[in-house]
Short mmCIF file of C-alpha atoms and ligand atoms in Angstrom, two decimals:
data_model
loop_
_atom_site.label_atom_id
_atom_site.label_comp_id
_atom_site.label_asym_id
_atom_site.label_seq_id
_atom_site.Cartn_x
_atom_site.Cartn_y
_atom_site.Cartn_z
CA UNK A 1 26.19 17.69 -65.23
CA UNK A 2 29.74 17.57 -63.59
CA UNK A 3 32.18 17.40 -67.11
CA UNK A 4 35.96 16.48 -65.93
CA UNK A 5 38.11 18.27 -68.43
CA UNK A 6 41.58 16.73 -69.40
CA UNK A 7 44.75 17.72 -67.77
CA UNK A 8 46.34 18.84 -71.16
CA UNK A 9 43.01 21.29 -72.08
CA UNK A 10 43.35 24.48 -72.56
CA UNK A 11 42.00 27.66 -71.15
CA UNK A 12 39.68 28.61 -74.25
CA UNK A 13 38.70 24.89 -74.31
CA UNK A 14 37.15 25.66 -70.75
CA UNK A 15 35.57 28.56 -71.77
CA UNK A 16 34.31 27.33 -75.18
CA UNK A 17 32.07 24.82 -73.30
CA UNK A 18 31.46 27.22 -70.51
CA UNK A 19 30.39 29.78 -73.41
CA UNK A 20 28.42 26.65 -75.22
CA UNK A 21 26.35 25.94 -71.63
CA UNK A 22 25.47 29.39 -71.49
CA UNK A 23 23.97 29.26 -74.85
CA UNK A 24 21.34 26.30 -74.48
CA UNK A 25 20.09 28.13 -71.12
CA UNK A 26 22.10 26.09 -68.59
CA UNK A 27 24.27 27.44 -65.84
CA UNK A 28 27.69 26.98 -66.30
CA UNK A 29 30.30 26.88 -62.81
CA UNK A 30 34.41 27.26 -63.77
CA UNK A 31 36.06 25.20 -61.34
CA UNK A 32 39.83 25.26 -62.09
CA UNK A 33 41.60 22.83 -59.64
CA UNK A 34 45.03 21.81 -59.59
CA UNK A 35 45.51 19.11 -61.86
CA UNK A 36 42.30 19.73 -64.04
CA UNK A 37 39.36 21.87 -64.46
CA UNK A 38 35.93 20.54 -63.73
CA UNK A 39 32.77 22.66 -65.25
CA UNK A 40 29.40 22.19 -63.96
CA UNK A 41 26.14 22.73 -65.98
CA UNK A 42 23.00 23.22 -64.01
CA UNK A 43 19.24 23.10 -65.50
CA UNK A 44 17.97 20.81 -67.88
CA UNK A 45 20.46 18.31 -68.81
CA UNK A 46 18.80 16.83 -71.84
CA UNK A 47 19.35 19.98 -73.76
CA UNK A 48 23.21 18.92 -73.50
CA UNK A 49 22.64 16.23 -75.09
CA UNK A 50 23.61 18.67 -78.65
CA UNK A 51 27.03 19.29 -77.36
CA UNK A 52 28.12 15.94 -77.61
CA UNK A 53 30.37 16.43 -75.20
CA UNK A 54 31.30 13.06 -74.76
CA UNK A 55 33.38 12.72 -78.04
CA UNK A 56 34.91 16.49 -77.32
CA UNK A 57 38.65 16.33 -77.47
CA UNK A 58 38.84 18.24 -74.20
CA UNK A 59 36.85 16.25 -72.14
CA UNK A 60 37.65 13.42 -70.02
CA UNK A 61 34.57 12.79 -68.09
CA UNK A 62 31.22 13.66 -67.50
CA UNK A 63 28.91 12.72 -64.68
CA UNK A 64 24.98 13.38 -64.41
CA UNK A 65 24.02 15.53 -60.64
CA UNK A 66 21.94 12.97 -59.08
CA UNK A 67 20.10 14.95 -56.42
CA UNK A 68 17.69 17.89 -57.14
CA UNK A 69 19.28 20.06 -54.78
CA UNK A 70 22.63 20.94 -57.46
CA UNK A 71 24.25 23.93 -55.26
CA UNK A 72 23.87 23.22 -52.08
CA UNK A 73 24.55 19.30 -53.11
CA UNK A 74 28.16 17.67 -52.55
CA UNK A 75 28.40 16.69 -55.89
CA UNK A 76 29.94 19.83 -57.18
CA UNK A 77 31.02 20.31 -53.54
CA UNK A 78 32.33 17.86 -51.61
CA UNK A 79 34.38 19.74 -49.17
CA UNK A 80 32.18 21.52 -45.71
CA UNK A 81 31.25 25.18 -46.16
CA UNK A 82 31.98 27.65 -43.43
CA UNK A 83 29.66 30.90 -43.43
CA UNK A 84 31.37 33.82 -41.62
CA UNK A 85 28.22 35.11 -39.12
CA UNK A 86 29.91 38.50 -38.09
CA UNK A 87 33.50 37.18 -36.73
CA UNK A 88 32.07 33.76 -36.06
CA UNK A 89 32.72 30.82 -38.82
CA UNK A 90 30.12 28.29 -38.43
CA UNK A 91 30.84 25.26 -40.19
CA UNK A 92 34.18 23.28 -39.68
CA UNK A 93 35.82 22.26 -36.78
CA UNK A 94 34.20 24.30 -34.68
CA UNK A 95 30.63 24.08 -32.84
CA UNK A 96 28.91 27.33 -32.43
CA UNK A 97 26.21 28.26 -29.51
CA UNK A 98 23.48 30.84 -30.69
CA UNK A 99 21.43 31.65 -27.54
CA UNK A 100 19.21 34.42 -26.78
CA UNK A 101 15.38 34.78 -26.18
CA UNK A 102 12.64 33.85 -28.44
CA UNK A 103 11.79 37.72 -28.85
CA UNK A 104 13.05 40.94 -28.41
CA UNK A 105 10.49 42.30 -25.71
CA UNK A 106 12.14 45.29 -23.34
CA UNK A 107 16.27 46.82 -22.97
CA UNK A 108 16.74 45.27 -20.27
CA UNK A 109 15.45 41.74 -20.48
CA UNK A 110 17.64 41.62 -23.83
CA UNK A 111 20.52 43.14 -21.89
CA UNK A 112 20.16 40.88 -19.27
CA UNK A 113 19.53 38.08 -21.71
CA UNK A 114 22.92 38.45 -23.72
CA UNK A 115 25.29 39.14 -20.81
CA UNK A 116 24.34 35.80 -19.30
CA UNK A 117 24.98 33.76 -22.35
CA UNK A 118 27.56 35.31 -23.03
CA UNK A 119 29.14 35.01 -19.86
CA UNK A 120 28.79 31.50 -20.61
CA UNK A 121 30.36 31.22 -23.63
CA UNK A 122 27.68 31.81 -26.21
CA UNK A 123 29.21 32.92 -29.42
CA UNK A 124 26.14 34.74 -31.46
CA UNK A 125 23.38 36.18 -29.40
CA UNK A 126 19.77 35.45 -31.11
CA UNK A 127 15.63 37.63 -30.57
CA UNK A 128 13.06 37.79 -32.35
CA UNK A 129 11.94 41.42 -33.62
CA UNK A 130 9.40 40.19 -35.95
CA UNK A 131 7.41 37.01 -34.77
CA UNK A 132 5.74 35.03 -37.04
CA UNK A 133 2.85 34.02 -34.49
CA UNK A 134 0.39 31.32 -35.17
CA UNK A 135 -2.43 33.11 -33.56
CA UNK A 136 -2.75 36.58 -34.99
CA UNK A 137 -3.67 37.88 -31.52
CA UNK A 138 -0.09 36.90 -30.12
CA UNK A 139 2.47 39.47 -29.47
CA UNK A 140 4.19 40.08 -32.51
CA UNK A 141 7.59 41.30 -32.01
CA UNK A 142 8.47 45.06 -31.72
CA UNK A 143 9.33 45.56 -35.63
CA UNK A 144 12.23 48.27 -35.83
CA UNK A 145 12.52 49.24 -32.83
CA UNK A 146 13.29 45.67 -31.70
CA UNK A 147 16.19 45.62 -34.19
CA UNK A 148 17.28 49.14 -32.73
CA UNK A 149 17.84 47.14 -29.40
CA UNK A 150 19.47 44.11 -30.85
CA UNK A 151 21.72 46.24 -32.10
CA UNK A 152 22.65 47.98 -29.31
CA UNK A 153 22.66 45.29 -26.64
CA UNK A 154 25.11 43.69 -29.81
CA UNK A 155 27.68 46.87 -29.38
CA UNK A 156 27.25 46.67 -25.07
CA UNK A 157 28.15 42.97 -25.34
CA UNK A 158 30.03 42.46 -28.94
CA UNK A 159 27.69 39.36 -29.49
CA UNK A 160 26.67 39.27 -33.30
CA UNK A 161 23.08 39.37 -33.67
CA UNK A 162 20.74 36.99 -35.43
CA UNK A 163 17.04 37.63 -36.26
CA UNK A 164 14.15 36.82 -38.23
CA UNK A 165 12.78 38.00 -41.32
CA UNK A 166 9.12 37.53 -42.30
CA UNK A 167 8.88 39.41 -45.34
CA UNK A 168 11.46 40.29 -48.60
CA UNK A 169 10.49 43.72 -48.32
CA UNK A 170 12.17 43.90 -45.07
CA UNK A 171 15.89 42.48 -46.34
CA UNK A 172 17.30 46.17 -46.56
CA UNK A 173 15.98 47.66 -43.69
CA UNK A 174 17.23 44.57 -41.31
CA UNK A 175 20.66 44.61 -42.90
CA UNK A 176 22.50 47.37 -40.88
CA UNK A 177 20.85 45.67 -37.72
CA UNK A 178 21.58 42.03 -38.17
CA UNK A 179 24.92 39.51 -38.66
CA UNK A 180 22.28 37.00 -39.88
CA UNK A 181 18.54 36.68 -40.90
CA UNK A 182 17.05 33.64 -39.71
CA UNK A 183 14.03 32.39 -41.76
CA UNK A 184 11.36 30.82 -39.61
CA UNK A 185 9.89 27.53 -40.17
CA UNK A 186 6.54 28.98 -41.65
CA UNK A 187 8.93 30.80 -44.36
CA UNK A 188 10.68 28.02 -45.43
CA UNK A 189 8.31 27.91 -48.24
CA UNK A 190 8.15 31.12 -48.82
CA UNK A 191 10.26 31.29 -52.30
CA UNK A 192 9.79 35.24 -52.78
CA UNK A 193 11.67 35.83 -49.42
CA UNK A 194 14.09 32.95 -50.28
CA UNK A 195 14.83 34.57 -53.49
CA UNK A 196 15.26 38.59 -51.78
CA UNK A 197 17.54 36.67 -49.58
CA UNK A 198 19.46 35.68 -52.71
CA UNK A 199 20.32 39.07 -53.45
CA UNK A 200 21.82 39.89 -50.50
CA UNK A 201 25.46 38.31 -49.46
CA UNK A 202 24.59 38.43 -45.39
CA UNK A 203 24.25 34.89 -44.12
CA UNK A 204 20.74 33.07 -43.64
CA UNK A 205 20.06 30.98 -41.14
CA UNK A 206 17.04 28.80 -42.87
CA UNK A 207 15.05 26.77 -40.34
CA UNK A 208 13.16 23.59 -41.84
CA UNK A 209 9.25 23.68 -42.26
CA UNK A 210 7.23 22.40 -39.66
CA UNK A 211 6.17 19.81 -42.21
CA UNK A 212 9.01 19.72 -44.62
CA UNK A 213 10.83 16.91 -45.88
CA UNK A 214 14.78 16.82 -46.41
CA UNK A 215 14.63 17.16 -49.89
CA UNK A 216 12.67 20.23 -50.32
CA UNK A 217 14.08 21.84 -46.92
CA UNK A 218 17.46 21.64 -49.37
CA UNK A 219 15.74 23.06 -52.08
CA UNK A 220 14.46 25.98 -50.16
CA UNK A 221 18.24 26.48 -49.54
CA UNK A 222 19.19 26.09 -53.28
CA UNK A 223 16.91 29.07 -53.51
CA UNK A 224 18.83 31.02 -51.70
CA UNK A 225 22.03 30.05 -53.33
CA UNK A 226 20.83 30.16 -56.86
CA UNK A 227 19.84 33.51 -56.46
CA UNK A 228 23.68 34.30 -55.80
CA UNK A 229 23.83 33.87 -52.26
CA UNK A 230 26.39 31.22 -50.99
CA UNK A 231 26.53 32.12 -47.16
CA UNK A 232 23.35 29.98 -46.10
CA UNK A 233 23.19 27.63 -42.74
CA UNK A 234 20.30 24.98 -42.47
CA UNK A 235 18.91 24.72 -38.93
CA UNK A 236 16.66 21.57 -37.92
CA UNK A 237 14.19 22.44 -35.60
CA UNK A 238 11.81 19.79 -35.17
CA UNK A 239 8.68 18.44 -37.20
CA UNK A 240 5.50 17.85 -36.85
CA UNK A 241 4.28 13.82 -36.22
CA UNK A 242 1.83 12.24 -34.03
CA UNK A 243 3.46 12.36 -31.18
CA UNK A 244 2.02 14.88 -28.87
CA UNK A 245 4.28 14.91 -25.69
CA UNK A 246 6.42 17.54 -27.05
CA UNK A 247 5.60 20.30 -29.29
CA UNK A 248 7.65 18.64 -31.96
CA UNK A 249 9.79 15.50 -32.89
CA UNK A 250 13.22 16.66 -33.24
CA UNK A 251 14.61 14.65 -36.25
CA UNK A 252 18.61 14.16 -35.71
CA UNK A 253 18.05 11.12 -38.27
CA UNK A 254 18.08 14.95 -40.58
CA UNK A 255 21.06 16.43 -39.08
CA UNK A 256 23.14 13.35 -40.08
CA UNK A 257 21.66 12.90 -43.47
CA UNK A 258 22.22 16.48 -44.56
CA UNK A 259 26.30 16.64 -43.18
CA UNK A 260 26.53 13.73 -45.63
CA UNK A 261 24.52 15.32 -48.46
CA UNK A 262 25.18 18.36 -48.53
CA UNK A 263 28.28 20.81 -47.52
CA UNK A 264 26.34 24.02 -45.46
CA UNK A 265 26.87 23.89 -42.47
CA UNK A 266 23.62 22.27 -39.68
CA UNK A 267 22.35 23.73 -36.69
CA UNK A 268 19.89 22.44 -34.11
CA UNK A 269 17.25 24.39 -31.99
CA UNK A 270 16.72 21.61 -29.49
CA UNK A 271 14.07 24.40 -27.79
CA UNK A 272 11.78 24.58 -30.96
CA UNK A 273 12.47 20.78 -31.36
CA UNK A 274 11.11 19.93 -28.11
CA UNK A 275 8.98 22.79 -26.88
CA UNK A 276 9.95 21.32 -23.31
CA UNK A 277 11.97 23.12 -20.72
CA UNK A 278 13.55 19.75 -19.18
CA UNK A 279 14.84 18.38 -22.58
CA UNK A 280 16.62 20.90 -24.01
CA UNK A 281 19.72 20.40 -22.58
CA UNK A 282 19.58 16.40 -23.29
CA UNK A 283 18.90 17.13 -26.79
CA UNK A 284 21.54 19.67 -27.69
CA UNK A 285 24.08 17.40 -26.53
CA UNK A 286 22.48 14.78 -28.81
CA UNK A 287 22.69 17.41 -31.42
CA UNK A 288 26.39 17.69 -30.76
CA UNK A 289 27.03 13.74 -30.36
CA UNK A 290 25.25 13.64 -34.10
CA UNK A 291 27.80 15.95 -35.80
CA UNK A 292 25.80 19.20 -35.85
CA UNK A 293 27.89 22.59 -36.07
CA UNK A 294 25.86 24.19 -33.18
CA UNK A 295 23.27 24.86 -31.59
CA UNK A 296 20.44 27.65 -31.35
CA UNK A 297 18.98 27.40 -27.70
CA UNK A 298 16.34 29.84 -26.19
CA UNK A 299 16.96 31.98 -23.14
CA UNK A 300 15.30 34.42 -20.75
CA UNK A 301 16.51 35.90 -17.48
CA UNK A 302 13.01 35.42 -16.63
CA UNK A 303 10.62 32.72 -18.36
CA UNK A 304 7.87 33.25 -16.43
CA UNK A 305 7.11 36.10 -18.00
CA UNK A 306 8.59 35.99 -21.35
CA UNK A 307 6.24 37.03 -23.77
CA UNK A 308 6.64 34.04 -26.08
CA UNK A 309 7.88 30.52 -25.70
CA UNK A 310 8.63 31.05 -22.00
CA UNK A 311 8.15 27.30 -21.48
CA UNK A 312 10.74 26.05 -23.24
CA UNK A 313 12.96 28.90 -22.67
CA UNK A 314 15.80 28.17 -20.19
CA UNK A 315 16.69 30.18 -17.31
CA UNK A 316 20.29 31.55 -17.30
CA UNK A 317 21.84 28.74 -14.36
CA UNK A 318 20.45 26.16 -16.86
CA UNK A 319 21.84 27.78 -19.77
CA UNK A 320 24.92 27.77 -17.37
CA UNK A 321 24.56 23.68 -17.23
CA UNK A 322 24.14 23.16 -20.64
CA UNK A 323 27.43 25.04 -21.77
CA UNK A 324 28.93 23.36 -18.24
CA UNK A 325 28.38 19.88 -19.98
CA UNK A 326 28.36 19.93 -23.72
CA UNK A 327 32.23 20.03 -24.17
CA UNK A 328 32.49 16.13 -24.25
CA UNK A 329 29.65 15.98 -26.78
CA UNK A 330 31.27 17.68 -28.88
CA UNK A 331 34.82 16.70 -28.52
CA UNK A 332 33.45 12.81 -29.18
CA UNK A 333 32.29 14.45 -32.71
CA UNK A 334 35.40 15.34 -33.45
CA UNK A 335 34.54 19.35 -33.33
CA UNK A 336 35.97 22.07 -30.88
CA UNK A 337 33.69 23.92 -28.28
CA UNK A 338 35.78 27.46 -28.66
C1 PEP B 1 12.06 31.17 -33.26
O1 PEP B 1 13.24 30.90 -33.51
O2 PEP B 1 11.69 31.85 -32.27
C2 PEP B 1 11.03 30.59 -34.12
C3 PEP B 1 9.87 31.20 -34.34
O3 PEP B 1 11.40 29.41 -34.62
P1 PEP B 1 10.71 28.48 -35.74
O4 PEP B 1 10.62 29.32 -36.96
O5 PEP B 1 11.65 27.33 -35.85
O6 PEP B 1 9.36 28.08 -35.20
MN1 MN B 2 10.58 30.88 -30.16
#
């Protein structure tokens, strides 16, 4: 429930209600603007029904949360987040490039890896040091010592680092490694690593399920945020449909219908979305003509050999091309490539 108090009420009127909320088991939010202070009761509305607040002196308005998804919602928050990854804001005028191989695999390859996006203008460098394989006899990641070289190719290069996290136990030991954890598709479900994430107050990129619609890929979010942490980014990378050119059908139809729902900022992996070499670069400036706030593109100074995902992963002149010609994709969004 959204309750509008008056502009004449008072400080301990706010914090009577905010104290009554708190007392039937609801979740109370104090948001003092400038001309009036709105309060914000999350749970079970029914059990507000006892507080009568519509005949309360104080109030002016009330207004039941529609959608499920209360936090992460624009109901209680209409204006766009921006999450701080390291010194990059993502969210808000600006369009951000995340670009980096699918995993961590030697030194060099990941030093050779980040200098050539960012020598292109790549803002966060991304690798995977855990992979969440599909086939248990897949290479899967090198663990810490993966994280040991993200982090230094991160200091050689001053790219922030993003990286997956496959297990809650794990949220501490990443930390002093990472600017961001990125939750895989097959965690997106996983509420006990949603919830670890809560604790923490490092931003999470959270990647939609291979088979997840809108409304719970949200509510895997509001996890995160109802556990206490704010800074989370929702990245669409494709679902599964029956189409079986590419590896998945990258829904943009998503990317527009979350910027209107909801304020967190959305990224698109247009090289998970497609699984194809050739249209990655057509669909992240599709990505950018929708209204996304980046992009989270694979690349390898070498695909041919990349350990995983080497067919979709872009060589570094293509990764050149892409940057080359996304500006006006952007621009006609309205955002800045900076
Ligand atoms: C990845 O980013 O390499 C990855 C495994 O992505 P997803 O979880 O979207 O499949
Ligand atoms: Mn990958």
């Amino acid at each position: 429930m959204i309750i509008v108090l008056k502009p004449t009420a008072t400080e301990a009127d706010a914090q009577e209600i905010l104290a009554d909320i708190e007392r039937l088991g609801l979740k109370p939010l104090h948001m003092p603007g400038v001309e009036r202070v709105v309060i914000g009761a999350l749970g079970d509305e029914r059990v507000l029904r006892e507080l009568n607040l519509a005949s309360h002196p104080a109030v002016e308005s009330l207004k039941p949360i529609l959608t499920p998804y209360k936090l992460v919602g624009r109901e209680l928050h209409p204006h766009d987040s921006v999450v701080n990854v390291g010194n990059v804001p993502i969210g808000g005028q600006r369009f951000v490039v995340i670009a980096g191989p699918c995993a961590v695999e030697t030194p060099e390859q990941l030093l050779a890896a980040a200098q050539a996006v960012k020598a292109n203008g790549a803002h966060l460098m991304r690798g995977g040091a855990f992979k969440p394989r599909s086939s248990p006899y897949s290479f899967q990641g090198h663990g810490e010592d993966g994280l040991k070289m993200l982090k230094s190719v991160s200091e050689q290069t001053g790219l922030p680092v993003v990286s997956e996290i496959v297990d809650g136990h794990d949220v501490d030991l990443m930390e002093p490694y990472v600017a961001a954890y990125q939750v895989g598709a097959r965690n997106m479900h996983n509420f006990t690593l949603l919830k670890a994430l809560g604790r923490t107050r490092k931003p999470v990129i959270l990647k939609r399920g291979l088979a997840a619609t809108i409304e719970e890929f949200l509510l895997a979010a509001e996890y995160i945020v109802a556990a206490g942490n704010e800074n989370v980014i929702l990245c669409e990378r494709g679902i599964r449909t029956f189409e079986t050119a590419t590896r998945n059908t990258l829904d943009l139809n998503a990317v527009a219908y979350i910027k209107w729902k909801s304020h967190l900022p959305v990224l698109v992996d247009p090289s998970h979305g497609t699984g194809v070499r050739e249209l990655v670069i057509p669909l992240a400036r599709a990505a950018a003509a929708v209204g996304a706030d980046g992009i989270i593109v694979e690349v390898h100074p070498d695909p041919r050999k990349a350990l995983s995902d080497g067919h979709q992963s872009l060589y570094p002149h293509e990764f050149a091309a892409l940057m080359a010609s996304i500006k006006p994709f952007v621009e006609a969004a309205g955002k800045v490539l900076a």
